[in-house]
XYZ file of C-alpha atoms in Angstrom:
388
model
C -4.112 26.881 41.555
C -1.960 25.622 44.425
C -1.803 29.136 45.893
C -5.598 29.369 45.769
C -5.849 26.013 47.528
C -3.555 27.208 50.299
C -5.493 30.423 50.839
C -8.920 28.737 50.744
C -8.994 27.656 54.420
C -7.606 31.042 55.483
C -10.492 32.854 53.790
C -12.945 30.307 55.203
C -11.655 30.958 58.728
C -11.890 34.729 58.366
C -15.416 34.381 56.973
C -16.461 32.081 59.839
C -15.190 34.596 62.406
C -16.861 37.570 60.722
C -20.192 35.789 60.309
C -20.090 34.409 63.850
C -19.246 37.786 65.376
C -21.514 40.089 63.382
C -24.511 37.753 63.507
C -24.753 37.529 67.286
C -22.573 40.025 69.145
C -25.624 42.259 69.655
C -27.300 39.356 71.468
C -24.325 39.086 73.826
C -24.433 42.801 74.627
C -28.202 42.703 75.164
C -27.894 39.718 77.480
C -25.088 41.156 79.590
C -26.851 44.511 79.947
C -30.082 42.726 80.944
C -28.446 40.975 83.905
C -27.009 44.212 85.261
C -23.777 44.997 83.404
C -22.928 48.627 82.772
C -21.945 49.566 79.191
C -18.259 49.276 80.167
C -18.828 45.895 81.854
C -20.777 44.604 78.851
C -17.945 45.694 76.550
C -15.498 43.912 78.830
C -17.612 40.745 78.713
C -17.726 40.790 74.912
C -13.957 41.276 74.789
C -13.474 38.405 77.258
C -15.541 35.827 75.359
C -13.894 36.835 72.065
C -10.423 36.407 73.537
C -10.957 33.127 75.397
C -12.706 31.399 72.491
C -9.939 32.605 70.169
C -7.217 31.200 72.414
C -9.148 27.963 72.811
C -9.456 27.549 69.045
C -5.774 28.253 68.504
C -4.861 25.573 71.046
C -7.323 22.868 69.992
C -7.018 23.295 66.219
C -3.218 23.301 66.298
C -2.953 20.446 68.783
C -5.432 18.067 67.136
C -5.225 19.291 63.513
C -9.000 19.268 63.113
C -11.287 22.227 62.221
C -12.667 22.565 65.746
C -14.392 25.918 66.103
C -15.471 27.554 69.352
C -18.051 30.273 69.942
C -19.794 32.145 72.690
C -23.124 30.731 73.823
C -25.689 32.552 71.686
C -28.697 30.804 73.288
C -27.045 31.504 76.637
C -26.903 35.221 75.841
C -30.574 35.130 74.868
C -31.270 33.424 78.204
C -29.589 36.326 80.009
C -31.729 38.814 78.116
C -34.910 37.031 79.152
C -33.845 36.412 82.763
C -33.021 39.985 83.728
C -31.295 41.041 86.932
C -31.065 38.289 89.549
C -30.876 38.807 93.292
C -27.374 40.119 93.960
C -27.137 42.066 90.711
C -24.202 41.936 88.319
C -21.777 40.278 90.811
C -24.302 37.436 91.242
C -24.530 37.069 87.453
C -20.725 36.840 87.259
C -20.829 34.220 90.001
C -23.345 32.279 87.916
C -21.016 32.455 84.888
C -18.231 31.075 87.071
C -20.420 28.165 88.221
C -21.357 27.464 84.585
C -17.677 27.196 83.695
C -17.103 24.804 86.579
C -20.037 22.624 85.483
C -18.665 22.430 81.929
C -15.283 21.299 83.269
C -16.961 18.678 85.475
C -18.924 17.448 82.441
C -15.654 16.587 80.730
C -14.196 14.904 83.813
C -17.360 13.133 84.983
C -19.346 11.664 82.057
C -22.350 10.932 84.278
C -23.163 14.659 84.490
C -23.198 14.821 80.707
C -25.601 11.885 80.666
C -27.880 13.686 83.134
C -28.090 16.670 80.789
C -28.618 14.362 77.820
C -31.460 12.701 79.756
C -33.482 15.928 79.636
C -35.977 15.240 76.826
C -34.961 17.185 73.726
C -38.468 18.667 73.187
C -38.436 20.166 76.703
C -34.928 21.577 76.301
C -35.866 22.995 72.890
C -39.123 24.440 74.263
C -37.212 26.207 77.035
C -34.811 27.666 74.483
C -37.704 28.796 72.273
C -39.398 30.522 75.197
C -36.133 32.168 76.202
C -35.446 33.665 72.757
C -39.050 34.697 72.026
C -38.781 38.085 73.748
C -35.749 39.096 71.698
C -37.346 37.800 68.502
C -40.177 40.279 69.045
C -37.678 43.161 69.109
C -37.663 43.794 65.329
C -41.447 44.227 65.331
C -41.448 46.490 68.367
C -38.408 48.363 67.129
C -40.018 49.069 63.768
C -43.135 50.381 65.491
C -41.054 52.688 67.736
C -38.347 53.737 65.242
C -39.569 52.961 61.686
C -36.999 55.145 59.918
C -34.085 53.555 61.791
C -35.235 49.922 61.896
C -36.884 49.920 58.451
C -33.604 49.974 56.450
C -32.230 47.158 58.639
C -35.259 44.948 57.960
C -35.179 45.763 54.238
C -31.494 44.847 53.990
C -32.147 41.590 55.804
C -35.048 40.682 53.501
C -33.112 41.399 50.305
C -30.070 39.400 51.426
C -32.283 36.601 52.730
C -33.478 36.222 49.147
C -30.170 36.554 47.301
C -27.350 35.783 49.800
C -28.778 34.015 52.846
C -25.424 33.557 54.615
C -24.899 37.307 54.613
C -28.418 38.312 55.671
C -27.533 38.905 59.345
C -24.055 40.412 58.725
C -25.688 42.635 56.088
C -28.349 43.722 58.570
C -25.546 44.457 61.023
C -23.830 46.582 58.366
C -27.061 48.505 57.811
C -27.285 48.980 61.571
C -23.806 50.528 61.626
C -24.867 53.005 58.950
C -28.030 53.899 60.870
C -26.113 54.241 64.132
C -23.414 56.331 62.450
C -25.986 58.785 61.121
C -27.701 58.947 64.497
C -24.379 59.472 66.317
C -23.387 62.262 63.925
C -26.639 64.045 64.675
C -25.927 63.808 68.413
C -22.406 65.205 68.177
C -20.316 62.034 67.940
C -19.466 59.068 70.168
C -18.993 59.163 73.927
C -17.369 56.261 75.747
C -14.459 53.826 75.695
C -12.776 53.050 72.381
C -9.638 51.152 73.434
C -9.813 47.527 74.678
C -10.681 47.481 78.369
C -11.309 44.639 80.826
C -13.432 45.377 83.891
C -12.807 43.020 86.819
C -15.889 41.989 88.803
C -15.692 40.133 92.103
C -18.210 37.272 91.785
C -20.946 36.650 94.323
C -22.624 33.271 94.741
C -26.365 33.364 95.444
C -29.009 30.663 95.218
C -30.972 32.833 92.803
C -27.904 33.173 90.601
C -27.048 29.460 90.683
C -30.568 28.077 90.197
C -32.047 30.863 88.083
C -29.051 31.604 85.867
C -26.128 29.155 86.146
C -28.089 25.907 85.735
C -30.267 27.112 82.811
C -27.189 28.686 81.184
C -25.354 25.375 81.510
C -28.286 23.411 80.079
C -28.848 25.657 77.041
C -25.103 25.823 76.384
C -24.804 22.037 76.432
C -28.056 21.263 74.612
C -28.017 24.217 72.234
C -24.306 24.389 71.365
C -22.054 21.576 72.576
C -24.214 18.598 71.609
C -25.095 19.979 68.131
C -21.453 21.021 67.701
C -20.284 17.433 68.233
C -22.941 16.173 65.788
C -21.904 18.643 63.090
C -18.235 17.742 63.435
C -19.132 14.053 63.287
C -21.124 14.596 60.086
C -17.909 15.766 58.414
C -15.903 12.843 59.742
C -14.207 14.514 62.729
C -14.203 13.220 66.286
C -14.229 15.966 68.913
C -11.765 15.410 71.793
C -14.614 15.724 74.283
C -12.783 15.763 77.607
C -10.149 18.271 76.522
C -12.678 20.481 74.733
C -14.886 20.635 77.809
C -11.833 21.457 79.928
C -10.712 24.234 77.555
C -14.175 25.787 77.189
C -15.035 25.374 80.885
C -11.794 26.943 82.097
C -12.152 29.630 79.436
C -15.691 30.357 80.630
C -14.514 30.620 84.251
C -11.592 32.909 83.398
C -13.715 35.058 81.098
C -16.433 35.287 83.760
C -14.226 37.425 85.967
C -14.178 40.018 83.173
C -17.908 39.652 82.458
C -17.972 36.893 79.815
C -20.903 34.499 80.062
C -20.016 31.167 78.356
C -17.784 29.633 75.688
C -18.597 26.370 73.888
C -18.354 24.423 70.667
C -19.622 26.308 67.646
C -22.781 24.943 66.060
C -23.874 27.349 63.332
C -20.427 28.358 62.070
C -18.815 24.941 62.652
C -19.636 23.768 59.145
C -17.948 26.811 57.608
C -14.590 25.464 58.769
C -15.298 21.714 58.650
C -17.012 21.374 55.257
C -15.347 20.845 51.848
C -15.946 24.550 51.179
C -13.072 25.254 53.566
C -10.703 22.899 51.688
C -11.106 19.768 49.548
C -8.593 17.939 51.750
C -10.046 17.186 55.222
C -6.513 17.190 56.634
C -6.067 20.871 55.714
C -9.334 22.247 57.090
C -7.889 22.766 60.557
C -6.208 25.864 59.118
C -9.666 27.462 58.821
C -10.325 27.120 62.565
C -6.799 28.241 63.360
C -7.285 31.337 61.201
C -10.670 31.993 62.822
C -8.899 32.034 66.186
C -6.545 34.791 65.047
C -9.441 36.683 63.459
C -11.340 36.602 66.758
C -8.326 38.064 68.547
C -8.458 41.009 66.145
C -12.205 41.331 66.690
C -11.591 41.258 70.452
C -9.376 44.334 70.113
C -12.125 46.112 68.176
C -15.015 44.972 70.378
C -14.859 47.841 72.903
C -15.001 50.525 70.216
C -17.816 48.638 68.482
C -19.768 48.406 71.739
C -19.423 52.149 72.287
C -20.541 52.741 68.713
C -23.722 50.664 68.847
C -24.558 52.020 72.317
C -25.095 55.403 70.689
C -28.269 54.097 69.030
C -31.679 53.607 70.645
C -31.860 50.213 72.346
C -34.678 49.087 70.038
C -32.440 49.507 66.988
C -29.678 47.206 68.229
C -32.199 44.743 69.672
C -33.789 44.489 66.227
C -30.604 42.965 64.808
C -30.339 40.617 67.774
C -33.928 39.495 67.187
C -33.319 38.835 63.508
C -30.257 36.770 64.366
C -32.334 34.573 66.690
C -35.199 33.840 64.301
C -33.432 30.711 63.056
C -32.896 29.544 66.630
C -36.559 30.167 67.441
C -37.864 28.286 64.409
C -35.591 25.268 64.891
C -36.338 25.168 68.622
C -40.090 25.254 68.056
C -39.788 22.503 65.457
C -37.772 20.379 67.900
C -40.169 21.093 70.762
C -43.191 19.919 68.768
C -41.512 17.059 66.926
C -42.740 14.321 69.270
C -46.514 14.178 69.719
C -46.300 12.530 73.155
C -44.114 15.382 74.473
C -46.089 18.334 73.115
C -48.082 19.075 76.251
C -44.973 19.195 78.451
C -43.129 21.179 75.785
C -45.981 23.681 75.546
C -45.953 24.234 79.321
C -42.170 24.649 79.231
C -42.425 27.186 76.413
C -45.167 29.219 78.089
C -43.351 29.419 81.433
C -40.024 30.307 79.811
C -41.653 32.993 77.662
C -43.531 34.475 80.636
C -40.406 36.012 82.150
C -41.670 35.278 85.651
C -39.453 35.465 88.707
C -40.478 33.384 91.728
C -38.469 33.092 94.956
C -35.842 35.208 93.245
C -35.311 32.545 90.551
C -35.893 33.276 86.870
C -38.295 31.728 84.363
C -35.863 29.353 82.649
C -35.430 27.218 85.769
C -39.164 27.096 86.467
C -39.845 26.270 82.807
C -37.629 23.192 83.007
C -39.161 22.196 86.339
C -42.721 22.651 85.051
C -42.082 20.765 81.827
C -40.443 17.823 83.580
C -43.233 17.725 86.190
C -45.956 17.625 83.525
C -44.033 14.923 81.688
C -43.890 12.789 84.840
C -47.552 13.148 85.882
C -49.095 12.974 82.422
C -50.254 9.451 81.541
C -48.086 8.166 78.714
C -50.966 6.201 77.251
C -52.933 9.408 76.578
C -50.450 10.700 74.024
C -52.158 11.390 70.729
């Protein structure tokens, strides 16, 4: 019994890493490719975010003895996928990632910046996130229409597991994707590309389009969609997040990972409860082992990420995007619910959602920035007394 108790947080940490990785790594690859990364650069970016979040978890969990779990920014990756290539190409995107890391560090050092982000009305922030992820959420439908025999088994696996084992629905769909991709690769004569871990250095370029159209929206969705909920989840289990140090670790990690193509690292939101809840260990003082184990598991996954990227790249883009879309359905539904939760904010939220979902680029700046600007403008000019 004692042995089982000791191994419980270890298994919880491994499970948290596997679920976190398999449920959203396809979103990261799709986002990095959308902003101009080559397959090798996208693989490098995935490796970078895996490694830096793993090292951050190992440091924070061991130092503070709390189950503090880090993750890559899943809504941020979806933002990249919807933004597309900014002026300046991939180097400008890397520059934007670097600026995002700097802003996260400043948030920890200068609380006023955090309050500015918190001052953005939640319905508008949620509406922007919903509009950002909408395009990827349509991928399963479009993928099934284009490749029914490849995407069909993935959707069927997801539906069955959604009914009987909800936690494993996305990892199960990912497993079905691997089978489909393996069959497709065998038909085409095997895999072609990098298999061993490889980091591709990119010299960053700073452009206004990159900063306004990518860095600022990426910072906002990372803070509003990951860091703030992450703190709330940890608090619900009785843990206080060391805010300043966590922002420093994740911000510096984001900046370092950016040079190898990583987009953003932050507090975990979805998988945080897997390490912080009683399921990880009955004793709250022992749950930190789950996060510590997850850190080591992510280092192993980082070593495998390049080969996995090469493997999934062998499939049609619609097939991999289908898994990414399924993984974001929960984000879409919760974001839409948050956007429409307050009746007096619905008009501004609707404008924000429409602009973000449009994918427009104006003055070289992507839709996410203009969605925030439009939503805040409507909120300011709309008479508050007319709210229904």
